Amino acid sequence: MREYCRDVINFKTFSKSFKLKKRIPNAEENWAVFKDVHEPIVARADWEKIQQKRGKARKRKTSDGEKNMFSGLLVCADCGHNLWYHFNQKNPEIRYFSCSNYKGNRGDCPTTHYIRVDFLEQVLLQEIRRLTKFASRYEKDFTRLVMEHSQQADLSKRQRKQKELDSLFARDHELDTLFNRMYEDNIAEKIDDERFARMS
């Protein structure tokens, strides 16, 4: 941060509206920079050298990008936290998952639950082969099972949507009741027209 070398920077972020709390990063040319305002923590020359070195530093990346097809799907058997995707720094070909809550990483899980990606891929491939073999050998049974699973998933989805719809209807009825009470209060002059218009 440039504040370490005597600068004060304003308007780094902005909001589109006073109603929105989310801050949006502002372009650097729109910043207001006040130089040499306070005592420096780091000399400006040292700061600039460090920034140059950081710019040249190679970012840690896996060979196929930062994400893996298993990311977000694996959890620790002991604590239930997600397993994080890593790669070996000396050999980036070795990719693995380990517990994000492991006590060695300042968590409280006793084990890392280390599992290599190539092993997971082998297990997945074996399951695909087993399923393909079953489908080709018992085509009718496989079709029936897939249809049953699909119908069950559809039924579950319909029930969930119906529950949401019932909840919305109940809320709609509640709002109607509230509006009627407000209208009656307005007619009875318990609330004035301006307040009624604003509330409604």
Tab-separated table of N, CA and C in Angstrom, residues 50-197:
chain	number	residue	atom	x	y	z
A	50	ILE	N	10.508	-2.987	-4.277
A	50	ILE	CA	9.705	-4.169	-3.909
A	50	ILE	C	8.579	-4.384	-4.908
A	51	GLN	N	7.916	-3.300	-5.314
A	51	GLN	CA	6.821	-3.417	-6.279
A	51	GLN	C	7.309	-3.955	-7.617
A	52	GLN	N	8.522	-3.540	-8.038
A	52	GLN	CA	9.101	-4.050	-9.292
A	52	GLN	C	9.361	-5.549	-9.188
A	53	LYS	N	9.909	-5.979	-8.039
A	53	LYS	CA	10.188	-7.409	-7.846
A	53	LYS	C	8.895	-8.226	-7.807
A	54	ARG	N	7.882	-7.669	-7.133
A	54	ARG	CA	6.596	-8.374	-7.064
A	54	ARG	C	5.963	-8.498	-8.435
A	55	GLY	N	6.140	-7.507	-9.275
A	55	GLY	CA	5.581	-7.545	-10.628
A	55	GLY	C	6.197	-8.630	-11.480
A	56	LYS	N	7.483	-8.920	-11.230
A	56	LYS	CA	8.186	-9.954	-11.997
A	56	LYS	C	7.985	-11.349	-11.423
A	57	ALA	N	7.481	-11.432	-10.184
A	57	ALA	CA	7.330	-12.732	-9.531
A	57	ALA	C	6.303	-13.588	-10.258
A	58	ARG	N	6.623	-14.875	-10.371
A	58	ARG	CA	5.729	-15.813	-11.054
A	58	ARG	C	4.588	-16.192	-10.119
A	59	LYS	N	3.373	-16.013	-10.596
A	59	LYS	CA	2.192	-16.342	-9.800
A	59	LYS	C	2.043	-17.860	-9.735
A	60	ARG	N	1.654	-18.350	-8.560
A	60	ARG	CA	1.434	-19.788	-8.397
A	60	ARG	C	0.199	-20.209	-9.183
A	61	LYS	N	0.371	-21.118	-10.106
A	61	LYS	CA	-0.755	-21.607	-10.900
A	61	LYS	C	-0.595	-23.092	-11.147
A	62	THR	N	-1.720	-23.793	-11.246
A	62	THR	CA	-1.661	-25.180	-11.667
A	62	THR	C	-1.560	-25.204	-13.178
A	63	SER	N	-1.125	-26.353	-13.718
A	63	SER	CA	-0.922	-26.438	-15.166
A	63	SER	C	-2.228	-26.294	-15.937
A	64	ASP	N	-3.366	-26.667	-15.317
A	64	ASP	CA	-4.651	-26.587	-16.031
A	64	ASP	C	-5.554	-25.496	-15.458
A	65	GLY	N	-4.967	-24.509	-14.816
A	65	GLY	CA	-5.773	-23.425	-14.253
A	65	GLY	C	-5.938	-23.587	-12.754
A	66	GLU	N	-6.635	-22.661	-12.154
A	66	GLU	CA	-6.727	-22.653	-10.701
A	66	GLU	C	-7.753	-23.634	-10.161
A	67	LYS	N	-8.744	-24.006	-10.961
A	67	LYS	CA	-9.804	-24.876	-10.467
A	67	LYS	C	-9.646	-26.291	-10.994
A	68	ASN	N	-10.299	-27.198	-10.307
A	68	ASN	CA	-10.319	-28.599	-10.700
A	68	ASN	C	-11.763	-29.059	-10.734
A	69	MET	N	-12.057	-30.112	-11.511
A	69	MET	CA	-13.451	-30.548	-11.641
A	69	MET	C	-14.032	-31.053	-10.317
A	70	PHE	N	-13.151	-31.418	-9.349
A	70	PHE	CA	-13.629	-31.885	-8.052
A	70	PHE	C	-13.751	-30.756	-7.033
A	71	SER	N	-13.309	-29.549	-7.388
A	71	SER	CA	-13.341	-28.420	-6.449
A	71	SER	C	-14.765	-28.124	-5.991
A	72	GLY	N	-14.913	-27.968	-4.672
A	72	GLY	CA	-16.224	-27.668	-4.100
A	72	GLY	C	-17.096	-28.885	-3.871
A	73	LEU	N	-16.619	-30.071	-4.277
A	73	LEU	CA	-17.420	-31.286	-4.136
A	73	LEU	C	-16.933	-32.190	-3.005
A	74	LEU	N	-15.699	-32.001	-2.547
A	74	LEU	CA	-15.102	-32.903	-1.566
A	74	LEU	C	-15.108	-32.256	-0.179
A	75	VAL	N	-15.476	-33.050	0.829
A	75	VAL	CA	-15.483	-32.552	2.206
A	75	VAL	C	-14.710	-33.507	3.111
A	76	CYS	N	-14.231	-32.971	4.227
A	76	CYS	CA	-13.471	-33.744	5.204
A	76	CYS	C	-14.403	-34.719	5.930
A	77	ALA	N	-13.961	-35.965	6.090
A	77	ALA	CA	-14.777	-36.982	6.760
A	77	ALA	C	-14.902	-36.715	8.257
A	78	ASP	N	-13.937	-35.995	8.847
A	78	ASP	CA	-13.954	-35.745	10.291
A	78	ASP	C	-14.702	-34.474	10.670
A	79	CYS	N	-14.368	-33.355	10.017
A	79	CYS	CA	-14.926	-32.063	10.456
A	79	CYS	C	-15.973	-31.496	9.496
A	80	GLY	N	-16.084	-32.039	8.282
A	80	GLY	CA	-17.100	-31.572	7.338
A	80	GLY	C	-16.717	-30.343	6.544
A	81	HIS	N	-15.497	-29.796	6.759
A	81	HIS	CA	-15.046	-28.634	5.984
A	81	HIS	C	-14.645	-29.069	4.575
A	82	ASN	N	-14.644	-28.098	3.647
A	82	ASN	CA	-14.244	-28.393	2.269
A	82	ASN	C	-12.780	-28.807	2.191
A	83	LEU	N	-12.475	-29.662	1.206
A	83	LEU	CA	-11.081	-29.985	0.901
A	83	LEU	C	-10.581	-28.979	-0.121
A	84	TRP	N	-9.399	-28.422	0.120
A	84	TRP	CA	-8.826	-27.413	-0.763
A	84	TRP	C	-7.913	-28.052	-1.795
A	85	TYR	N	-7.905	-27.463	-2.963
A	85	TYR	CA	-7.106	-27.945	-4.103
A	85	TYR	C	-5.708	-27.327	-4.045
A	86	HIS	N	-4.674	-28.175	-4.151
A	86	HIS	CA	-3.284	-27.718	-4.097
A	86	HIS	C	-2.461	-28.394	-5.190
A	87	PHE	N	-1.246	-27.907	-5.359
A	87	PHE	CA	-0.279	-28.619	-6.184
A	87	PHE	C	1.083	-28.554	-5.510
A	88	ASN	N	1.911	-29.537	-5.795
A	88	ASN	CA	3.254	-29.593	-5.229
A	88	ASN	C	4.127	-28.548	-5.913
A	89	GLN	N	4.754	-27.679	-5.119
A	89	GLN	CA	5.538	-26.588	-5.702
A	89	GLN	C	6.753	-27.092	-6.471
A	90	LYS	N	7.366	-28.171	-5.968
A	90	LYS	CA	8.543	-28.713	-6.661
A	90	LYS	C	8.142	-29.475	-7.913
A	91	ASN	N	6.990	-30.115	-7.851
A	91	ASN	CA	6.501	-30.882	-9.003
A	91	ASN	C	5.024	-30.562	-9.224
A	92	PRO	N	4.712	-29.538	-10.056
A	92	PRO	CA	3.307	-29.113	-10.256
A	92	PRO	C	2.404	-30.197	-10.826
A	93	GLU	N	2.992	-31.290	-11.345
A	93	GLU	CA	2.162	-32.384	-11.864
A	93	GLU	C	1.438	-33.109	-10.727
A	94	ILE	N	1.994	-33.029	-9.513
A	94	ILE	CA	1.352	-33.661	-8.354
A	94	ILE	C	0.319	-32.687	-7.799
A	95	ARG	N	-0.950	-33.011	-8.032
A	95	ARG	CA	-2.056	-32.177	-7.567
A	95	ARG	C	-2.878	-32.967	-6.563
A	96	TYR	N	-3.374	-32.292	-5.548
A	96	TYR	CA	-4.061	-33.010	-4.473
A	96	TYR	C	-5.042	-32.098	-3.741
A	97	PHE	N	-5.874	-32.736	-2.922
A	97	PHE	CA	-6.811	-32.027	-2.054
A	97	PHE	C	-6.457	-32.342	-0.602
A	98	SER	N	-6.625	-31.346	0.277
A	98	SER	CA	-6.430	-31.587	1.710
A	98	SER	C	-7.421	-30.748	2.495
A	99	CYS	N	-7.618	-31.121	3.762
A	99	CYS	CA	-8.628	-30.465	4.603
A	99	CYS	C	-8.278	-29.001	4.841
A	100	SER	N	-9.251	-28.118	4.603
A	100	SER	CA	-9.035	-26.680	4.801
A	100	SER	C	-8.990	-26.311	6.276
A	101	ASN	N	-9.450	-27.234	7.137
A	101	ASN	CA	-9.524	-26.959	8.575
A	101	ASN	C	-8.443	-27.719	9.351
A	102	TYR	N	-7.414	-28.185	8.644
A	102	TYR	CA	-6.352	-28.970	9.280
A	102	TYR	C	-5.619	-28.118	10.313
A	103	LYS	N	-5.324	-28.701	11.494
A	103	LYS	CA	-4.724	-27.912	12.576
A	103	LYS	C	-3.326	-27.407	12.224
A	104	GLY	N	-2.660	-28.060	11.270
A	104	GLY	CA	-1.365	-27.563	10.803
A	104	GLY	C	-1.498	-26.239	10.078
A	105	ASN	N	-2.728	-25.957	9.558
A	105	ASN	CA	-3.025	-24.677	8.898
A	105	ASN	C	-3.855	-23.773	9.807
A	106	ARG	N	-3.679	-23.916	11.126
A	106	ARG	CA	-4.375	-23.118	12.145
A	106	ARG	C	-5.854	-23.465	12.272
A	107	GLY	N	-6.221	-24.671	11.883
A	107	GLY	CA	-7.588	-25.140	12.092
A	107	GLY	C	-7.624	-26.062	13.297
A	108	ASP	N	-8.679	-26.888	13.394
A	108	ASP	CA	-8.747	-27.804	14.537
A	108	ASP	C	-9.003	-29.251	14.120
A	109	CYS	N	-8.897	-29.549	12.822
A	109	CYS	CA	-9.077	-30.930	12.356
A	109	CYS	C	-7.771	-31.703	12.569
A	110	PRO	N	-7.840	-32.913	13.141
A	110	PRO	CA	-6.605	-33.648	13.461
A	110	PRO	C	-5.879	-34.225	12.242
A	111	THR	N	-6.582	-34.400	11.113
A	111	THR	CA	-5.944	-35.034	9.950
A	111	THR	C	-6.076	-34.172	8.705
A	112	THR	N	-5.135	-34.341	7.765
A	112	THR	CA	-5.151	-33.521	6.543
A	112	THR	C	-6.138	-34.056	5.510
A	113	HIS	N	-6.446	-35.369	5.567
A	113	HIS	CA	-7.287	-36.017	4.554
A	113	HIS	C	-6.747	-35.738	3.155
A	114	TYR	N	-5.467	-35.989	3.008
A	114	TYR	CA	-4.769	-35.797	1.739
A	114	TYR	C	-5.253	-36.835	0.728
A	115	ILE	N	-5.634	-36.379	-0.455
A	115	ILE	CA	-6.010	-37.307	-1.529
A	115	ILE	C	-5.570	-36.717	-2.855
A	116	ARG	N	-4.894	-37.543	-3.656
A	116	ARG	CA	-4.346	-37.047	-4.917
A	116	ARG	C	-5.415	-37.012	-6.004
A	117	VAL	N	-5.281	-36.025	-6.902
A	117	VAL	CA	-6.241	-35.845	-7.985
A	117	VAL	C	-6.199	-37.018	-8.956
A	118	ASP	N	-4.981	-37.537	-9.253
A	118	ASP	CA	-4.889	-38.653	-10.210
A	118	ASP	C	-5.616	-39.892	-9.674
A	119	PHE	N	-5.614	-40.095	-8.342
A	119	PHE	CA	-6.348	-41.221	-7.756
A	119	PHE	C	-7.851	-41.002	-7.909
A	120	LEU	N	-8.313	-39.785	-7.650
A	120	LEU	CA	-9.735	-39.468	-7.819
A	120	LEU	C	-10.182	-39.682	-9.258
A	121	GLU	N	-9.331	-39.284	-10.201
A	121	GLU	CA	-9.657	-39.459	-11.620
A	121	GLU	C	-9.758	-40.939	-11.982
A	122	GLN	N	-8.871	-41.768	-11.419
A	122	GLN	CA	-8.916	-43.214	-11.664
A	122	GLN	C	-10.205	-43.818	-11.121
A	123	VAL	N	-10.592	-43.413	-9.896
A	123	VAL	CA	-11.833	-43.915	-9.286
A	123	VAL	C	-13.034	-43.524	-10.134
A	124	LEU	N	-13.067	-42.251	-10.581
A	124	LEU	CA	-14.169	-41.772	-11.413
A	124	LEU	C	-14.241	-42.533	-12.734
A	125	LEU	N	-13.086	-42.760	-13.347
A	125	LEU	CA	-13.040	-43.486	-14.609
A	125	LEU	C	-13.531	-44.927	-14.442
A	126	GLN	N	-13.136	-45.576	-13.339
A	126	GLN	CA	-13.604	-46.943	-13.067
A	126	GLN	C	-15.119	-46.982	-12.889
A	127	GLU	N	-15.660	-45.975	-12.200
A	127	GLU	CA	-17.106	-45.923	-11.999
A	127	GLU	C	-17.845	-45.704	-13.319
A	128	ILE	N	-17.285	-44.862	-14.182
A	128	ILE	CA	-17.897	-44.631	-15.502
A	128	ILE	C	-17.881	-45.925	-16.320
A	129	ARG	N	-16.753	-46.627	-16.280
A	129	ARG	CA	-16.650	-47.910	-17.013
A	129	ARG	C	-17.643	-48.928	-16.467
A	130	ARG	N	-17.744	-49.005	-15.133
A	130	ARG	CA	-18.672	-49.953	-14.503
A	130	ARG	C	-20.113	-49.637	-14.895
A	131	LEU	N	-20.452	-48.349	-14.882
A	131	LEU	CA	-21.802	-47.920	-15.243
A	131	LEU	C	-22.088	-48.198	-16.720
A	132	THR	N	-21.105	-47.942	-17.577
A	132	THR	CA	-21.268	-48.191	-19.018
A	132	THR	C	-21.469	-49.677	-19.292
A	133	LYS	N	-20.691	-50.496	-18.584
A	133	LYS	CA	-20.804	-51.949	-18.735
A	133	LYS	C	-22.190	-52.435	-18.311
A	134	PHE	N	-22.667	-51.905	-17.174
A	134	PHE	CA	-24.000	-52.270	-16.685
A	134	PHE	C	-25.074	-51.828	-17.672
A	135	ALA	N	-24.930	-50.603	-18.205
A	135	ALA	CA	-25.927	-50.063	-19.142
A	135	ALA	C	-25.992	-50.885	-20.424
A	136	SER	N	-24.836	-51.333	-20.917
A	136	SER	CA	-24.834	-52.113	-22.159
A	136	SER	C	-25.339	-53.544	-21.933
A	137	ARG	N	-25.078	-54.094	-20.748
A	137	ARG	CA	-25.481	-55.466	-20.462
A	137	ARG	C	-26.954	-55.560	-20.053
A	138	TYR	N	-27.419	-54.568	-19.271
A	138	TYR	CA	-28.807	-54.569	-18.772
A	138	TYR	C	-29.488	-53.266	-19.197
A	139	GLU	N	-29.662	-53.124	-20.494
A	139	GLU	CA	-30.154	-51.865	-21.039
A	139	GLU	C	-31.535	-51.490	-20.500
A	140	LYS	N	-32.469	-52.455	-20.446
A	140	LYS	CA	-33.831	-52.172	-19.982
A	140	LYS	C	-33.837	-51.758	-18.510
A	141	ASP	N	-33.099	-52.519	-17.686
A	141	ASP	CA	-33.025	-52.189	-16.256
A	141	ASP	C	-32.399	-50.810	-16.050
A	142	PHE	N	-31.352	-50.528	-16.827
A	142	PHE	CA	-30.665	-49.237	-16.706
A	142	PHE	C	-31.611	-48.093	-17.084
A	143	THR	N	-32.352	-48.285	-18.184
A	143	THR	CA	-33.306	-47.259	-18.636
A	143	THR	C	-34.379	-47.017	-17.579
A	144	ARG	N	-34.871	-48.123	-16.985
A	144	ARG	CA	-35.902	-48.007	-15.943
A	144	ARG	C	-35.364	-47.242	-14.725
A	145	LEU	N	-34.141	-47.577	-14.309
A	145	LEU	CA	-33.536	-46.910	-13.153
A	145	LEU	C	-33.335	-45.413	-13.400
A	146	VAL	N	-32.868	-45.079	-14.614
A	146	VAL	CA	-32.657	-43.669	-14.967
A	146	VAL	C	-33.986	-42.922	-14.971
A	147	MET	N	-35.038	-43.558	-15.544
A	147	MET	CA	-36.363	-42.941	-15.585
A	147	MET	C	-36.908	-42.714	-14.172
A	148	GLU	N	-36.742	-43.727	-13.293
A	148	GLU	CA	-37.225	-43.613	-11.917
A	148	GLU	C	-36.507	-42.481	-11.185
A	149	HIS	N	-35.185	-42.426	-11.391
A	149	HIS	CA	-34.390	-41.372	-10.738
A	149	HIS	C	-34.816	-39.991	-11.243
A	150	SER	N	-35.039	-39.905	-12.555
A	150	SER	CA	-35.448	-38.636	-13.157
A	150	SER	C	-36.817	-38.201	-12.639
A	151	GLN	N	-37.749	-39.163	-12.559
A	151	GLN	CA	-39.094	-38.864	-12.064
A	151	GLN	C	-39.065	-38.434	-10.596
A	152	GLN	N	-38.214	-39.127	-9.813
A	152	GLN	CA	-38.086	-38.791	-8.394
A	152	GLN	C	-37.517	-37.381	-8.226
A	153	ALA	N	-36.511	-37.049	-9.052
A	153	ALA	CA	-35.913	-35.705	-9.001
A	153	ALA	C	-36.937	-34.650	-9.399
A	154	ASP	N	-37.748	-34.964	-10.439
A	154	ASP	CA	-38.798	-34.029	-10.876
A	154	ASP	C	-39.842	-33.824	-9.782
A	155	LEU	N	-40.241	-34.931	-9.121
A	155	LEU	CA	-41.237	-34.849	-8.053
A	155	LEU	C	-40.711	-33.994	-6.898
A	156	SER	N	-39.462	-34.229	-6.536
A	156	SER	CA	-38.845	-33.461	-5.453
A	156	SER	C	-38.785	-31.978	-5.805
A	157	LYS	N	-38.431	-31.683	-7.055
A	157	LYS	CA	-38.362	-30.293	-7.516
A	157	LYS	C	-39.741	-29.655	-7.497
A	158	ARG	N	-40.761	-30.398	-7.961
A	158	ARG	CA	-42.128	-29.879	-7.970
A	158	ARG	C	-42.613	-29.575	-6.556
A	159	GLN	N	-42.317	-30.503	-5.621
A	159	GLN	CA	-42.737	-30.303	-4.233
A	159	GLN	C	-42.076	-29.059	-3.633
A	160	ARG	N	-40.784	-28.876	-3.961
A	160	ARG	CA	-40.062	-27.704	-3.458
A	160	ARG	C	-40.655	-26.410	-4.028
A	161	LYS	N	-40.950	-26.435	-5.341
A	161	LYS	CA	-41.539	-25.254	-5.985
A	161	LYS	C	-42.939	-24.962	-5.447
A	162	GLN	N	-43.714	-26.031	-5.182
A	162	GLN	CA	-45.066	-25.860	-4.643
A	162	GLN	C	-45.004	-25.233	-3.250
A	163	LYS	N	-44.002	-25.665	-2.459
A	163	LYS	CA	-43.827	-25.103	-1.124
A	163	LYS	C	-43.494	-23.609	-1.210
A	164	GLU	N	-42.614	-23.241	-2.154
A	164	GLU	CA	-42.271	-21.832	-2.370
A	164	GLU	C	-43.508	-21.034	-2.806
A	165	LEU	N	-44.308	-21.636	-3.714
A	165	LEU	CA	-45.507	-20.965	-4.211
A	165	LEU	C	-46.520	-20.750	-3.094
A	166	ASP	N	-46.714	-21.767	-2.236
A	166	ASP	CA	-47.638	-21.646	-1.099
A	166	ASP	C	-47.184	-20.528	-0.157
A	167	SER	N	-45.870	-20.459	0.044
A	167	SER	CA	-45.314	-19.415	0.913
A	167	SER	C	-45.570	-18.026	0.322
A	168	LEU	N	-45.416	-17.902	-1.001
A	168	LEU	CA	-45.656	-16.617	-1.672
A	168	LEU	C	-47.130	-16.226	-1.624
A	169	PHE	N	-48.026	-17.215	-1.808
A	169	PHE	CA	-49.461	-16.935	-1.713
A	169	PHE	C	-49.831	-16.462	-0.302
A	170	ALA	N	-49.227	-17.121	0.711
A	170	ALA	CA	-49.508	-16.736	2.105
A	170	ALA	C	-49.035	-15.308	2.361
A	171	ARG	N	-47.859	-14.958	1.819
A	171	ARG	CA	-47.332	-13.598	1.980
A	171	ARG	C	-48.215	-12.582	1.249
A	172	ASP	N	-48.706	-12.969	0.065
A	172	ASP	CA	-49.585	-12.091	-0.708
A	172	ASP	C	-50.876	-11.809	0.066
A	173	HIS	N	-51.428	-12.860	0.680
A	173	HIS	CA	-52.641	-12.711	1.481
A	173	HIS	C	-52.375	-11.805	2.689
A	174	GLU	N	-51.208	-11.988	3.316
A	174	GLU	CA	-50.828	-11.168	4.476
A	174	GLU	C	-50.710	-9.697	4.077
A	175	LEU	N	-50.116	-9.429	2.915
A	175	LEU	CA	-49.982	-8.048	2.438
A	175	LEU	C	-51.347	-7.433	2.124
A	176	ASP	N	-52.242	-8.235	1.529
A	176	ASP	CA	-53.605	-7.749	1.272
A	176	ASP	C	-54.290	-7.327	2.569
A	177	THR	N	-54.140	-8.160	3.606
A	177	THR	CA	-54.752	-7.868	4.907
A	177	THR	C	-54.188	-6.572	5.490
A	178	LEU	N	-52.867	-6.426	5.420
A	178	LEU	CA	-52.221	-5.216	5.924
A	178	LEU	C	-52.671	-3.973	5.163
A	179	PHE	N	-52.787	-4.110	3.836
A	179	PHE	CA	-53.214	-2.975	3.019
A	179	PHE	C	-54.646	-2.577	3.356
A	180	ASN	N	-55.522	-3.577	3.544
A	180	ASN	CA	-56.915	-3.290	3.910
A	180	ASN	C	-56.995	-2.552	5.247
A	181	ARG	N	-56.159	-2.978	6.216
A	181	ARG	CA	-56.153	-2.303	7.519
A	181	ARG	C	-55.676	-0.857	7.370
A	182	MET	N	-54.647	-0.661	6.555
A	182	MET	CA	-54.139	0.696	6.308
A	182	MET	C	-55.221	1.564	5.664
A	183	TYR	N	-55.937	0.968	4.701
A	183	TYR	CA	-56.998	1.700	4.008
A	183	TYR	C	-58.091	2.115	4.984
A	184	GLU	N	-58.457	1.144	5.857
A	184	GLU	CA	-59.482	1.442	6.862
A	184	GLU	C	-59.017	2.536	7.822
A	185	ASP	N	-57.724	2.487	8.206
A	185	ASP	CA	-57.167	3.531	9.091
A	185	ASP	C	-57.168	4.883	8.396
A	186	ASN	N	-56.932	4.882	7.078
A	186	ASN	CA	-56.955	6.127	6.318
A	186	ASN	C	-58.368	6.690	6.245
A	187	ILE	N	-59.355	5.807	6.001
A	187	ILE	CA	-60.760	6.240	5.943
A	187	ILE	C	-61.206	6.775	7.307
A	188	ALA	N	-60.742	6.092	8.366
A	188	ALA	CA	-61.106	6.527	9.724
A	188	ALA	C	-60.258	7.695	10.203
A	189	GLU	N	-59.382	8.202	9.315
A	189	GLU	CA	-58.509	9.352	9.584
A	189	GLU	C	-57.523	9.092	10.723
A	190	LYS	N	-57.161	7.814	10.919
A	190	LYS	CA	-56.111	7.487	11.882
A	190	LYS	C	-54.731	7.785	11.286
A	191	ILE	N	-54.621	7.656	9.945
A	191	ILE	CA	-53.401	8.087	9.252
A	191	ILE	C	-53.802	9.000	8.107
A	192	ASP	N	-52.950	9.993	7.818
A	192	ASP	CA	-53.316	10.966	6.776
A	192	ASP	C	-53.028	10.399	5.381
A	193	ASP	N	-53.507	11.092	4.350
A	193	ASP	CA	-53.386	10.626	2.963
A	193	ASP	C	-51.932	10.484	2.518
A	194	GLU	N	-51.104	11.430	2.943
A	194	GLU	CA	-49.683	11.402	2.529
A	194	GLU	C	-48.984	10.160	3.075
A	195	ARG	N	-49.227	9.873	4.357
A	195	ARG	CA	-48.605	8.691	4.966
A	195	ARG	C	-49.150	7.408	4.354
A	196	PHE	N	-50.454	7.383	4.081
A	196	PHE	CA	-51.058	6.205	3.442
A	196	PHE	C	-50.422	5.943	2.085
A	197	ALA	N	-50.238	7.022	1.290
A	197	ALA	CA	-49.634	6.870	-0.039
A	197	ALA	C	-48.205	6.349	0.069
